[in-house]
PDB file of C-alpha atoms in Angstrom:
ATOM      1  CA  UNK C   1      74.915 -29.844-141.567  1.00 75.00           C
ATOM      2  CA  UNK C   2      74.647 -28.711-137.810  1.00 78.00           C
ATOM      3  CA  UNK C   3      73.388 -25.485-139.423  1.00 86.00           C
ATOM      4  CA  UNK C   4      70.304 -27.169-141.417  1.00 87.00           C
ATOM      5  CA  UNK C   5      71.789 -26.875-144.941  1.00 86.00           C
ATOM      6  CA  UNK C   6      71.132 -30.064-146.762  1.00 84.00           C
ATOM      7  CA  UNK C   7      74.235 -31.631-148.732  1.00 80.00           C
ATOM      8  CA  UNK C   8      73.856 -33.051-152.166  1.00 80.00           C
ATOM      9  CA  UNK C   9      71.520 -36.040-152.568  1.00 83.00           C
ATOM     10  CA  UNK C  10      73.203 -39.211-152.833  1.00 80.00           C
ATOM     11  CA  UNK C  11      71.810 -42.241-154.688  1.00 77.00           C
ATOM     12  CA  UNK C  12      71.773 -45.414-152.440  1.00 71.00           C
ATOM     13  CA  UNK C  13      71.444 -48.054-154.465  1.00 66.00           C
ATOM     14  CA  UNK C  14      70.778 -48.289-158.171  1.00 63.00           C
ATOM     15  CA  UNK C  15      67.215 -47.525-159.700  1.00 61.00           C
ATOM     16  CA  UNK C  16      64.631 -49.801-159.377  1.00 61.00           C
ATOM     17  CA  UNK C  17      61.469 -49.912-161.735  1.00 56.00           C
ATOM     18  CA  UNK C  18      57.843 -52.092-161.760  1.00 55.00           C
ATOM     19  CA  UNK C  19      57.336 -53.798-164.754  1.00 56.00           C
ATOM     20  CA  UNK C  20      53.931 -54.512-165.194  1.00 53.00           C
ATOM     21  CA  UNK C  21      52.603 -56.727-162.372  1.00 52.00           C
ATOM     22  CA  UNK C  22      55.843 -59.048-162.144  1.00 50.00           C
ATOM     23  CA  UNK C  23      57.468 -56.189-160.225  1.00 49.00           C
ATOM     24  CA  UNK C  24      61.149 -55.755-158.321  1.00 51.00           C
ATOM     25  CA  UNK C  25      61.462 -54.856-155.099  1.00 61.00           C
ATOM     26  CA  UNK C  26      64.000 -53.675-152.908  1.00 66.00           C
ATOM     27  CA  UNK C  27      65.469 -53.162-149.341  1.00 78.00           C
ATOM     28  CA  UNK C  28      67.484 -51.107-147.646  1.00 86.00           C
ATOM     29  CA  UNK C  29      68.750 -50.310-143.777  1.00 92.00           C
ATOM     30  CA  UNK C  30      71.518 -47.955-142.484  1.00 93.00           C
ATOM     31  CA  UNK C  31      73.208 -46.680-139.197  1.00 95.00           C
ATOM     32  CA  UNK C  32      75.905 -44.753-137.909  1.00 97.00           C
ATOM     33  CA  UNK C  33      79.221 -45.623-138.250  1.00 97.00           C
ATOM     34  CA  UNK C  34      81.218 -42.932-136.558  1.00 95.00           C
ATOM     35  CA  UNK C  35      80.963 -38.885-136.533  1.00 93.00           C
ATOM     36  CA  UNK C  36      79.460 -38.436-139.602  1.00 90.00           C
ATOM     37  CA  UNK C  37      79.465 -41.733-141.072  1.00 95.00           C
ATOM     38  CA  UNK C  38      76.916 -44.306-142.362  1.00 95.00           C
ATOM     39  CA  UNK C  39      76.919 -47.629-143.501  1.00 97.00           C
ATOM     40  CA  UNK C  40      73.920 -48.872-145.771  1.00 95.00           C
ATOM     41  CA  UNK C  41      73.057 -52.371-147.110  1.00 93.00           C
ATOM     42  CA  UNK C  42      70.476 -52.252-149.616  1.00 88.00           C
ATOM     43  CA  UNK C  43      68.844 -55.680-151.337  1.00 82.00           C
ATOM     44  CA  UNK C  44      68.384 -55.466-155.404  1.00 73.00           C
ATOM     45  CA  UNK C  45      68.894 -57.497-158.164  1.00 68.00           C
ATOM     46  CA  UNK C  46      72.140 -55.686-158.760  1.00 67.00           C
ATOM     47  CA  UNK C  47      74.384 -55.524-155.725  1.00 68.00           C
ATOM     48  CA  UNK C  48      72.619 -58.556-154.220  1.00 80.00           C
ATOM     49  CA  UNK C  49      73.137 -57.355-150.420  1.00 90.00           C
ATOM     50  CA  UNK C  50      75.699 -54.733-150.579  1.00 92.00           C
ATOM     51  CA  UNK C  51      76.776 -52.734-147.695  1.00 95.00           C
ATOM     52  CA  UNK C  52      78.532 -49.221-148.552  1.00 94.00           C
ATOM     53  CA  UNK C  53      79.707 -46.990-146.245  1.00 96.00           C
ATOM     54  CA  UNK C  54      79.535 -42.714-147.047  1.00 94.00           C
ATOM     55  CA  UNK C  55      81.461 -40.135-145.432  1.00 92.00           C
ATOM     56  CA  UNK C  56      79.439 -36.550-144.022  1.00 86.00           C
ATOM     57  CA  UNK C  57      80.603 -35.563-147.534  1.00 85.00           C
ATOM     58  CA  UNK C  58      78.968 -38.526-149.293  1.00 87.00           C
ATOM     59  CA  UNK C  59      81.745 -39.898-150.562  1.00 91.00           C
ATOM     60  CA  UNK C  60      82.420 -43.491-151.047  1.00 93.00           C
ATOM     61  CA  UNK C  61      84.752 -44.789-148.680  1.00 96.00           C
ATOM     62  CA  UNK C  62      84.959 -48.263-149.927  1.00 94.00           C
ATOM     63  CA  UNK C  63      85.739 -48.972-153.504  1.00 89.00           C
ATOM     64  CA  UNK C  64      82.780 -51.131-153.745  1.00 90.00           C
ATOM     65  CA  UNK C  65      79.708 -52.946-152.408  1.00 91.00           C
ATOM     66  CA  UNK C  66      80.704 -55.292-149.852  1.00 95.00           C
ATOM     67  CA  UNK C  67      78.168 -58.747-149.618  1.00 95.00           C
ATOM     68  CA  UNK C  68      76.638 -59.599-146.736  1.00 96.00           C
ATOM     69  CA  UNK C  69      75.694 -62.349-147.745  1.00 95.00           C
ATOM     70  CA  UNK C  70      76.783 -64.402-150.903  1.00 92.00           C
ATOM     71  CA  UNK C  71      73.669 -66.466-151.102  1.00 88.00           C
ATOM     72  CA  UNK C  72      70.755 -64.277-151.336  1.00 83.00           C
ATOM     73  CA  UNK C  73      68.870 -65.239-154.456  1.00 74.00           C
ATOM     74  CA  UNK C  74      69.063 -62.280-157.315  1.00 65.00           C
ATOM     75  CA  UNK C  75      65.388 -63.907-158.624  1.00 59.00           C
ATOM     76  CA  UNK C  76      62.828 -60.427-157.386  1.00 50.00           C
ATOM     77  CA  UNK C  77      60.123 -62.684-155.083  1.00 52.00           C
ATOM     78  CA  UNK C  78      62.376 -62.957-152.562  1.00 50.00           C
ATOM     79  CA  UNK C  79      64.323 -59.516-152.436  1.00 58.00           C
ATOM     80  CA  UNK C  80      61.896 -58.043-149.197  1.00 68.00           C
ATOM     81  CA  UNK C  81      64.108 -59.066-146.488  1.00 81.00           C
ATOM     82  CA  UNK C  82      62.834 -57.352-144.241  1.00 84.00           C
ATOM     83  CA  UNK C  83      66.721 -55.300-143.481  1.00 89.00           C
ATOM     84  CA  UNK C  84      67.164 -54.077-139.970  1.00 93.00           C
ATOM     85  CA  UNK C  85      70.680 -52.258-139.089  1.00 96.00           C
ATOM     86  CA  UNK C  86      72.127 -51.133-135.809  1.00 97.00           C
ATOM     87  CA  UNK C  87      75.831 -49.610-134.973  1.00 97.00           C
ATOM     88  CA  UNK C  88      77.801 -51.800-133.039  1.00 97.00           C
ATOM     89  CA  UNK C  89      81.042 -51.697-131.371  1.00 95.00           C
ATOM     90  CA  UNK C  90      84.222 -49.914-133.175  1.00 96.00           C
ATOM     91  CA  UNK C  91      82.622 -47.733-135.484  1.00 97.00           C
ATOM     92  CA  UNK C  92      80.883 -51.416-137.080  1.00 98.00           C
ATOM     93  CA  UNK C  93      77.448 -52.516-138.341  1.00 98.00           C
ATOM     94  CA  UNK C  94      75.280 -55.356-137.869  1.00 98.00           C
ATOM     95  CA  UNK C  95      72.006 -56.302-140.024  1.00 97.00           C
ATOM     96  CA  UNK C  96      69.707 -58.542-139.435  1.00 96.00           C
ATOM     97  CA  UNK C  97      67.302 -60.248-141.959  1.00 91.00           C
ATOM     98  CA  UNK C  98      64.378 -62.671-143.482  1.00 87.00           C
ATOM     99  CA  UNK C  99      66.699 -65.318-145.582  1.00 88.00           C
ATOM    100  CA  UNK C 100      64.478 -66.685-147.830  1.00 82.00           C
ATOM    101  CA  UNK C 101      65.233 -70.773-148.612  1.00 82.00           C
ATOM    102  CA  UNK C 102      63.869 -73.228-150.698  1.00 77.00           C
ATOM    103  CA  UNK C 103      60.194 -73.629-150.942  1.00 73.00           C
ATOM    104  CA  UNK C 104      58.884 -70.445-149.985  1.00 70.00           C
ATOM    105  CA  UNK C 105      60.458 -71.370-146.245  1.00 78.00           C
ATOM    106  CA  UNK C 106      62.801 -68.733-144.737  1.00 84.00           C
ATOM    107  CA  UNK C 107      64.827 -68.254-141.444  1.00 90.00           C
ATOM    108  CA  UNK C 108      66.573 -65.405-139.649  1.00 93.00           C
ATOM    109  CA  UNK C 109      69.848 -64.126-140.396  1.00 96.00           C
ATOM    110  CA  UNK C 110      72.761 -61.524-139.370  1.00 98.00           C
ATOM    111  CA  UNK C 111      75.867 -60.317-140.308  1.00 98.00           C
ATOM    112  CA  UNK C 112      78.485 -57.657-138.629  1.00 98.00           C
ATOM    113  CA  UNK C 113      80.678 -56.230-140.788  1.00 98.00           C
ATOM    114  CA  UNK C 114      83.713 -53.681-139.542  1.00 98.00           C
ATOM    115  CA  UNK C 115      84.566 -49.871-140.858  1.00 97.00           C
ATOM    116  CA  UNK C 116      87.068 -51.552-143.051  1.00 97.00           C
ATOM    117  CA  UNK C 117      84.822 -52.969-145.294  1.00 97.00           C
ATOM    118  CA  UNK C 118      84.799 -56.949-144.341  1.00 98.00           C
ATOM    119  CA  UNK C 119      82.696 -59.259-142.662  1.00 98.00           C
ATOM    120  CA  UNK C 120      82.813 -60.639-139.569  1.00 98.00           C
ATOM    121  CA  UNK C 121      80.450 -63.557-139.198  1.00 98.00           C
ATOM    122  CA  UNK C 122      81.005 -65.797-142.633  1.00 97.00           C
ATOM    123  CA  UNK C 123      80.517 -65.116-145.929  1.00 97.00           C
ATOM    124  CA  UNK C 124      76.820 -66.061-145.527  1.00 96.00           C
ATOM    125  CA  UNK C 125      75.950 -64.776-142.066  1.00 97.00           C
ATOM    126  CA  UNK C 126      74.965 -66.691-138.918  1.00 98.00           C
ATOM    127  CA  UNK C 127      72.370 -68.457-139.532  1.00 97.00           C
ATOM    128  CA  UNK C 128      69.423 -67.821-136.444  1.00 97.00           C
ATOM    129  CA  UNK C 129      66.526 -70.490-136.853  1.00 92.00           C
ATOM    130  CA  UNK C 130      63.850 -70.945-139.169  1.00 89.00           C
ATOM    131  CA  UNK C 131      60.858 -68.288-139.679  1.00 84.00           C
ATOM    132  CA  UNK C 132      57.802 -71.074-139.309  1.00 73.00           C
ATOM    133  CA  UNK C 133      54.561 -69.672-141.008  1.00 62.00           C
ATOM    134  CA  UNK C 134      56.412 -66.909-143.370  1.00 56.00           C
ATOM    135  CA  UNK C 135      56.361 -68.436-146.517  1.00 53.00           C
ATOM    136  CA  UNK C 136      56.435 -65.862-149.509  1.00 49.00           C
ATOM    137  CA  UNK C 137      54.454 -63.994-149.909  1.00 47.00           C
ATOM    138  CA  UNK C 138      51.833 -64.173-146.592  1.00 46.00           C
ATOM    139  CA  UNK C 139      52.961 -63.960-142.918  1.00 49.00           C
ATOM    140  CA  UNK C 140      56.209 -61.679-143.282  1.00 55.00           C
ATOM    141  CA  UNK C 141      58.309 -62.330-140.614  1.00 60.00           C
ATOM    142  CA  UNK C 142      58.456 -59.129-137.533  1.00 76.00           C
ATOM    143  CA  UNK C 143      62.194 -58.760-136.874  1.00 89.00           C
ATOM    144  CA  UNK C 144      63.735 -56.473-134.599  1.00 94.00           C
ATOM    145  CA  UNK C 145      68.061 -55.826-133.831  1.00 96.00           C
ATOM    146  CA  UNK C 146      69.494 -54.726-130.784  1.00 97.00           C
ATOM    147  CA  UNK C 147      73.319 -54.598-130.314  1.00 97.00           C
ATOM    148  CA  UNK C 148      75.040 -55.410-127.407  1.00 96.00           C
ATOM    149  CA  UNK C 149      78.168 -53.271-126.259  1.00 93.00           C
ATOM    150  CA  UNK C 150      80.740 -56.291-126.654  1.00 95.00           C
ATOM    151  CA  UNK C 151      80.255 -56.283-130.347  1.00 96.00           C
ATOM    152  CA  UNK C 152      77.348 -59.341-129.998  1.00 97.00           C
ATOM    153  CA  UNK C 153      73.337 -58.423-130.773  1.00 98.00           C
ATOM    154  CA  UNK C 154      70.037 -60.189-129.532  1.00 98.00           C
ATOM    155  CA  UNK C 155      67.800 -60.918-132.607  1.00 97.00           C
ATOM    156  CA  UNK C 156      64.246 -60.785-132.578  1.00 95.00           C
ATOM    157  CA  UNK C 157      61.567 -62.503-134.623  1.00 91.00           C
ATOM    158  CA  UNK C 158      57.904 -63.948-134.781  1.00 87.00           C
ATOM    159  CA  UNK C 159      56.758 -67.445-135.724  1.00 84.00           C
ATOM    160  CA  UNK C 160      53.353 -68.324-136.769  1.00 80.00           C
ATOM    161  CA  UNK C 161      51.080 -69.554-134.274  1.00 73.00           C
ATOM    162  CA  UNK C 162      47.318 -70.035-134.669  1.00 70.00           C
ATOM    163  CA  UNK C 163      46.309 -66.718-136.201  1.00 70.00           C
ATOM    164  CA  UNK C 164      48.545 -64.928-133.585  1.00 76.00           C
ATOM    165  CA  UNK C 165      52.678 -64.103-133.365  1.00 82.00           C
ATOM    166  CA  UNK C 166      55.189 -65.828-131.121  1.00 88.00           C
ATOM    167  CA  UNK C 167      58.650 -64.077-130.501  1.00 92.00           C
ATOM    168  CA  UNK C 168      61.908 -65.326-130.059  1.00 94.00           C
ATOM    169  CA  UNK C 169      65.192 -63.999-129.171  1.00 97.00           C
ATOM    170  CA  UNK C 170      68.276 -65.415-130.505  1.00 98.00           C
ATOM    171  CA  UNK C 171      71.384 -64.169-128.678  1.00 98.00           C
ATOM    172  CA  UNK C 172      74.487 -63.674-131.225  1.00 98.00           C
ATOM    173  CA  UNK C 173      77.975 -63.307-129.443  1.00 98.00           C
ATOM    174  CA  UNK C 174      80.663 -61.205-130.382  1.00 97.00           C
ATOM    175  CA  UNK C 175      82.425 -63.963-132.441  1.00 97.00           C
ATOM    176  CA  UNK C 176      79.366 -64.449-134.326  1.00 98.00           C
ATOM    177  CA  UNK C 177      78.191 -67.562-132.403  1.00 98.00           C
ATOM    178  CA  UNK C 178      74.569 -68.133-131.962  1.00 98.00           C
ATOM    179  CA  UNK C 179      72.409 -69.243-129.251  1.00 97.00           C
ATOM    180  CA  UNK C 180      69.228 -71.064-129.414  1.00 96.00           C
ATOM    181  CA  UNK C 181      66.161 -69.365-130.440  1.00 96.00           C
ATOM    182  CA  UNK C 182      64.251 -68.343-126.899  1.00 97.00           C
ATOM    183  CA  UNK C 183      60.574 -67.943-126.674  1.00 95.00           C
ATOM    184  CA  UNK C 184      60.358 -64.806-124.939  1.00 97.00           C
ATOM    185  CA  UNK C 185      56.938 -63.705-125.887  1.00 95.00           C
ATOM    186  CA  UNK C 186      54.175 -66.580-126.304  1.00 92.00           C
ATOM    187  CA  UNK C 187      51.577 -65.291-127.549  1.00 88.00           C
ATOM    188  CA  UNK C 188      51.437 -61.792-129.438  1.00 86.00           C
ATOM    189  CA  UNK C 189      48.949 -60.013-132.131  1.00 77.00           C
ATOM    190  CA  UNK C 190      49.201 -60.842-135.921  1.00 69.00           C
ATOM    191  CA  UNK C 191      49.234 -57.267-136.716  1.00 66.00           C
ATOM    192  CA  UNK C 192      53.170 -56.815-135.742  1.00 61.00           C
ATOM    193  CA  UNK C 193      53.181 -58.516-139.043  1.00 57.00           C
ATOM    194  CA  UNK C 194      52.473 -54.459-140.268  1.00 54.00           C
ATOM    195  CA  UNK C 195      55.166 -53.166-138.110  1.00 55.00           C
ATOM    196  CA  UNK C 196      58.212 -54.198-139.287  1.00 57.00           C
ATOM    197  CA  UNK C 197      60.154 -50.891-139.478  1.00 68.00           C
ATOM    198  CA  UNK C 198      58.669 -49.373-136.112  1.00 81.00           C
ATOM    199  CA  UNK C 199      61.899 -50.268-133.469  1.00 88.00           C
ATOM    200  CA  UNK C 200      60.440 -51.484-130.429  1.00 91.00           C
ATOM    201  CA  UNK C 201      63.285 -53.662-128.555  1.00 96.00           C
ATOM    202  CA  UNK C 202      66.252 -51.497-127.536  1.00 97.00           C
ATOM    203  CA  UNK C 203      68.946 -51.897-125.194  1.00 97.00           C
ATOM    204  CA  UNK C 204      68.854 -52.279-121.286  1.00 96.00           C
ATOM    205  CA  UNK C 205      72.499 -51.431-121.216  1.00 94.00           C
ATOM    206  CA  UNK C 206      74.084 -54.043-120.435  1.00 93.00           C
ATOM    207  CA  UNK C 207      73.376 -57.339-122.452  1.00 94.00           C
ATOM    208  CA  UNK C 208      69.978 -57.582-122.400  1.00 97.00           C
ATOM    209  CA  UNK C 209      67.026 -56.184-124.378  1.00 98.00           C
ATOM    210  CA  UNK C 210      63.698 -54.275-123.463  1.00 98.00           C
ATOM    211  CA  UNK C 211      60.592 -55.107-125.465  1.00 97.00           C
ATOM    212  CA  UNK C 212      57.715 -53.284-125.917  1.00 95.00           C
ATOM    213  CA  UNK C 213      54.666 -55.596-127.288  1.00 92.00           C
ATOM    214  CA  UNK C 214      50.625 -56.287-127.682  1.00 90.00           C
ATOM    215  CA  UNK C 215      48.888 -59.568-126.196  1.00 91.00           C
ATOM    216  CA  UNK C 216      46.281 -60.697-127.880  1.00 88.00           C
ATOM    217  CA  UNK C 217      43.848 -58.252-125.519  1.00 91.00           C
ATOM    218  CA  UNK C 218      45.215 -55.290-127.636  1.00 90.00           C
ATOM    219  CA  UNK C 219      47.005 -55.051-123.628  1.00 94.00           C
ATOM    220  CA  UNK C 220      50.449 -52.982-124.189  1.00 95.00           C
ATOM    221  CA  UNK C 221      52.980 -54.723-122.223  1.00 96.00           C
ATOM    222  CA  UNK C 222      57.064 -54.380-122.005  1.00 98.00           C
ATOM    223  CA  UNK C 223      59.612 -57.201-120.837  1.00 98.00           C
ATOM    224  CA  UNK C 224      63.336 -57.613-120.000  1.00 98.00           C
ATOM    225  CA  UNK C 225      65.149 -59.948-121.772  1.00 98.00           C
ATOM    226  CA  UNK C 226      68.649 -60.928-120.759  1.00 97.00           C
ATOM    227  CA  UNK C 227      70.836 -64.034-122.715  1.00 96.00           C
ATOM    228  CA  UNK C 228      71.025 -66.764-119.945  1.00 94.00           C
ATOM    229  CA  UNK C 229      68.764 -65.918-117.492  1.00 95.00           C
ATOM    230  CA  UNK C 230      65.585 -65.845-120.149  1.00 97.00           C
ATOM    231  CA  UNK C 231      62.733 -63.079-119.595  1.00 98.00           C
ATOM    232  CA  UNK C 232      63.345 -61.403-115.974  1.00 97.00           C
ATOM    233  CA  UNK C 233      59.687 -59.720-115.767  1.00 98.00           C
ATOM    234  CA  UNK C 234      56.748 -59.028-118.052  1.00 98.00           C
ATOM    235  CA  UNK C 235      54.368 -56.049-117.106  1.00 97.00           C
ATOM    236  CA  UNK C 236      50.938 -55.007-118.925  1.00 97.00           C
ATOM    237  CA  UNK C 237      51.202 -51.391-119.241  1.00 96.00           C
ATOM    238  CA  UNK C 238      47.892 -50.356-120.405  1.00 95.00           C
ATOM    239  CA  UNK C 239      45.406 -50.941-123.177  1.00 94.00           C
ATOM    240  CA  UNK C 240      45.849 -48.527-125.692  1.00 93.00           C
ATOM    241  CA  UNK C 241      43.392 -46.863-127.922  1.00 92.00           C
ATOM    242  CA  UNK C 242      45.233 -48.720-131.183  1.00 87.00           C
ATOM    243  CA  UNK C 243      47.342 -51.633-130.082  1.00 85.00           C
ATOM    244  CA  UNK C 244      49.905 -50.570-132.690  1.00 81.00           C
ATOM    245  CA  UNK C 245      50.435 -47.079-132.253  1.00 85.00           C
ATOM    246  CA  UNK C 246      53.147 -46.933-129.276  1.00 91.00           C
ATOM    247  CA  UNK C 247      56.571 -46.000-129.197  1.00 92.00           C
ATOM    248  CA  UNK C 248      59.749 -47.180-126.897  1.00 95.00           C
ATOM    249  CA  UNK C 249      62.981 -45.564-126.359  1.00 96.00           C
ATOM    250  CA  UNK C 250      66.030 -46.838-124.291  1.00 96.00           C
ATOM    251  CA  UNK C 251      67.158 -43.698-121.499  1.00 95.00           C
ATOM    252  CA  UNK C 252      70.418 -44.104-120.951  1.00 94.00           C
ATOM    253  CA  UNK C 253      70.036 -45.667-117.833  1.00 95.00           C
ATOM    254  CA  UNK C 254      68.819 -48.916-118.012  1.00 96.00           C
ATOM    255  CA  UNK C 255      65.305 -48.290-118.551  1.00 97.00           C
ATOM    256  CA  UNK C 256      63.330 -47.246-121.102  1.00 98.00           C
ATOM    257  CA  UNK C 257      60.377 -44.204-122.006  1.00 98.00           C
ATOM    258  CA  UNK C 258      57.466 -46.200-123.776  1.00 97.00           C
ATOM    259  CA  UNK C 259      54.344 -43.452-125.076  1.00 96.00           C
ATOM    260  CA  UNK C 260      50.895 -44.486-126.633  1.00 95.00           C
ATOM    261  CA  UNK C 261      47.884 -43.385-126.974  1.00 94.00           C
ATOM    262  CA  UNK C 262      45.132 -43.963-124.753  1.00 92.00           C
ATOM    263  CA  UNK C 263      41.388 -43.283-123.916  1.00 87.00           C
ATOM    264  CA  UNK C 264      38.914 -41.095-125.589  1.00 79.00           C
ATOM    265  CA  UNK C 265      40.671 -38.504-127.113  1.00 83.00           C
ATOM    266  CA  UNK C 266      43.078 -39.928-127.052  1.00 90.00           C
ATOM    267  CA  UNK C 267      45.291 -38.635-124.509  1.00 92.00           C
ATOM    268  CA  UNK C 268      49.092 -39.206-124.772  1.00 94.00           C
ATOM    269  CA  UNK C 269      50.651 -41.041-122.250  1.00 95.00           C
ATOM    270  CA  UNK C 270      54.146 -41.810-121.571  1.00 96.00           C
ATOM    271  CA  UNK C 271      56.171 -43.890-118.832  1.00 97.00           C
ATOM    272  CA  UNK C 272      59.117 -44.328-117.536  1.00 98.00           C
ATOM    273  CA  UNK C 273      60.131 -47.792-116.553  1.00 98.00           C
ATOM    274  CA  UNK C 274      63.529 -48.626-115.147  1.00 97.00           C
ATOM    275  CA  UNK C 275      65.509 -51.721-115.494  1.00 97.00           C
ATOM    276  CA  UNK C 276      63.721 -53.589-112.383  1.00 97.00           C
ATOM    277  CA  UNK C 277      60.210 -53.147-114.356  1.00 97.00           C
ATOM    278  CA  UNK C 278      58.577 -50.235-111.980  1.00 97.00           C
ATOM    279  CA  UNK C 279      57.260 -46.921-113.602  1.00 96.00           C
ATOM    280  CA  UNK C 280      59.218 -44.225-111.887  1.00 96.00           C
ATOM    281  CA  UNK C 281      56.840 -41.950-114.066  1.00 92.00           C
ATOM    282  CA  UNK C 282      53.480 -42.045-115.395  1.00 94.00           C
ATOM    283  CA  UNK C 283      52.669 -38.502-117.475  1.00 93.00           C
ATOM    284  CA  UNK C 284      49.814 -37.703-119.543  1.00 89.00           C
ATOM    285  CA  UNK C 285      48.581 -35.132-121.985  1.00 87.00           C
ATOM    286  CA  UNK C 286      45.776 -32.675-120.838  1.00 79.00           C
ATOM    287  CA  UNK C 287      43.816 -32.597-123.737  1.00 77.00           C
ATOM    288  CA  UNK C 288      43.309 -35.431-126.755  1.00 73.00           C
ATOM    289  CA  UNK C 289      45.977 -35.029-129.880  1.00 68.00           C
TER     290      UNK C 289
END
């Protein structure tokens, strides 16, 4: 509550257990849907991919799980899909996730589904391109979710490419149509392969998307991404002291706050950039944390 007293825990999805070294895994995402409501999606053997949605109270506000996707595979190997969630327009939710298809191969997927409970783009999804390299169970795909305000979302994921990462951005609109996959980032390090929960594209508020990212050099850089018009400027921040310790944040105003650490120390340091790609402030910590 607004006070800091916790409310009754409320179990998520059904329990899981690790049977030896065969094992079942599962996912989960959730965001906002509304004052004081949440919509999760959670991946099991059980519920498949099952969104529910919980009032501030907890309670159940649809009857049951709602799939967001009726061809996920209930077989455990392929139940880490990698769920990403973000609240979009009218109180909905979209996820994003690894699909995974025959032979080990996989591809991108989303879905939006409303406060009422149903789907909006297909009983399966939209589909959003093929994951090259990510078989099961090496070279997990990096996928990252922003909405856009019309109800639409910009996917983001990596492909394999000689022992380094290329991104691309697949632009969904509101209707659930996809673009083509976009290279937006050519060349990135393997480890975002670790990363996959840290959100580092967020909204430039409008339609496009601001990206945080490593080259290769372990350089930090950030981009602008807008449907259409493709990548509007790329600028290398700085090289931090561990290439996968930063942090970005949209303002509220176009731009975005990105913070890493940097030199011996390390110092923190945080930026502002706006939407036009120029730091309109460059702060630092006095001493090392």
């Amino acid at each position: 509550a607004a006070q800091g007293a916790a409310g009754a825990q409320i179990d998520l999805a059904d329990p899981l257990y690790w049977p030896g070294v065969i094992g079942v895994w599962a996912d989960g995402a959730m965001c906002a849907s509304g004052p004081g409501r949440v919509i999760v999606a959670t991946a099991d053997p059980y519920t498949r991919l099952g969104a529910r949605r919980f009032n501030a109270s907890g309670r159940l506000l649809w009857k049951s799980p709602r799939q967001l996707c009726q061809s996920v595979p209930s077989h455990s190997s392929v139940l880490v899909l990698n769920l990403v969630a973000e609240p979009s327009k009218g109180e909905a939710a979209i996820f994003a996730w690894r699909h995974p298809l025959t032979a080990g191969a996989c591809e991108a997927r989303a879905q939006r589904i409303g406060a009422n409970g149903r789907v909006r783009w297909g009983a399966d999804g939209v589909s959003l391109g093929a994951i090259a390299g990510a078989e099961w169970p090496a070279g997990q795909p990096w996928i990252q979710l922003v909405a856009k305000g019309d109800g639409g979302a910009i996917v983001v994921y990596s492909r394999s490419a000689a022992r380094s990462l290329r991104l691309v951005a697949v632009s969904i609109a509101p209707d659930g149509t996809a673009g083509s996959p976009v290279n937006v980032v050519s060349s990135t390090s393997d480890d975002l392969s670790a990363l996959q929960r840290v959100r580092v594209a967020v909204t430039d508020g409008g339609d496009g998307m601001l990206l945080a990212y490593p080259d290769t050099t372990g350089a930090l850089h950030i981009l602008r991404y807008t449907p259409g018009p493709g990548v509007r400027w790329d600028i290398a921040l700085a090289t931090p002291t561990d290439a996968r310790a930063y942090w970005i944040n949209e303002d509220g105003r176009g731009g975005a706050l990105v913070a890493w650490l940097e030199g011996a120390g390390p110092r923190l340091q945080l930026k502002r950039i706006d939407g036009q790609g120029a730091t309109t402030f460059d702060a630092a910590s006095s001493t090392g944390v």
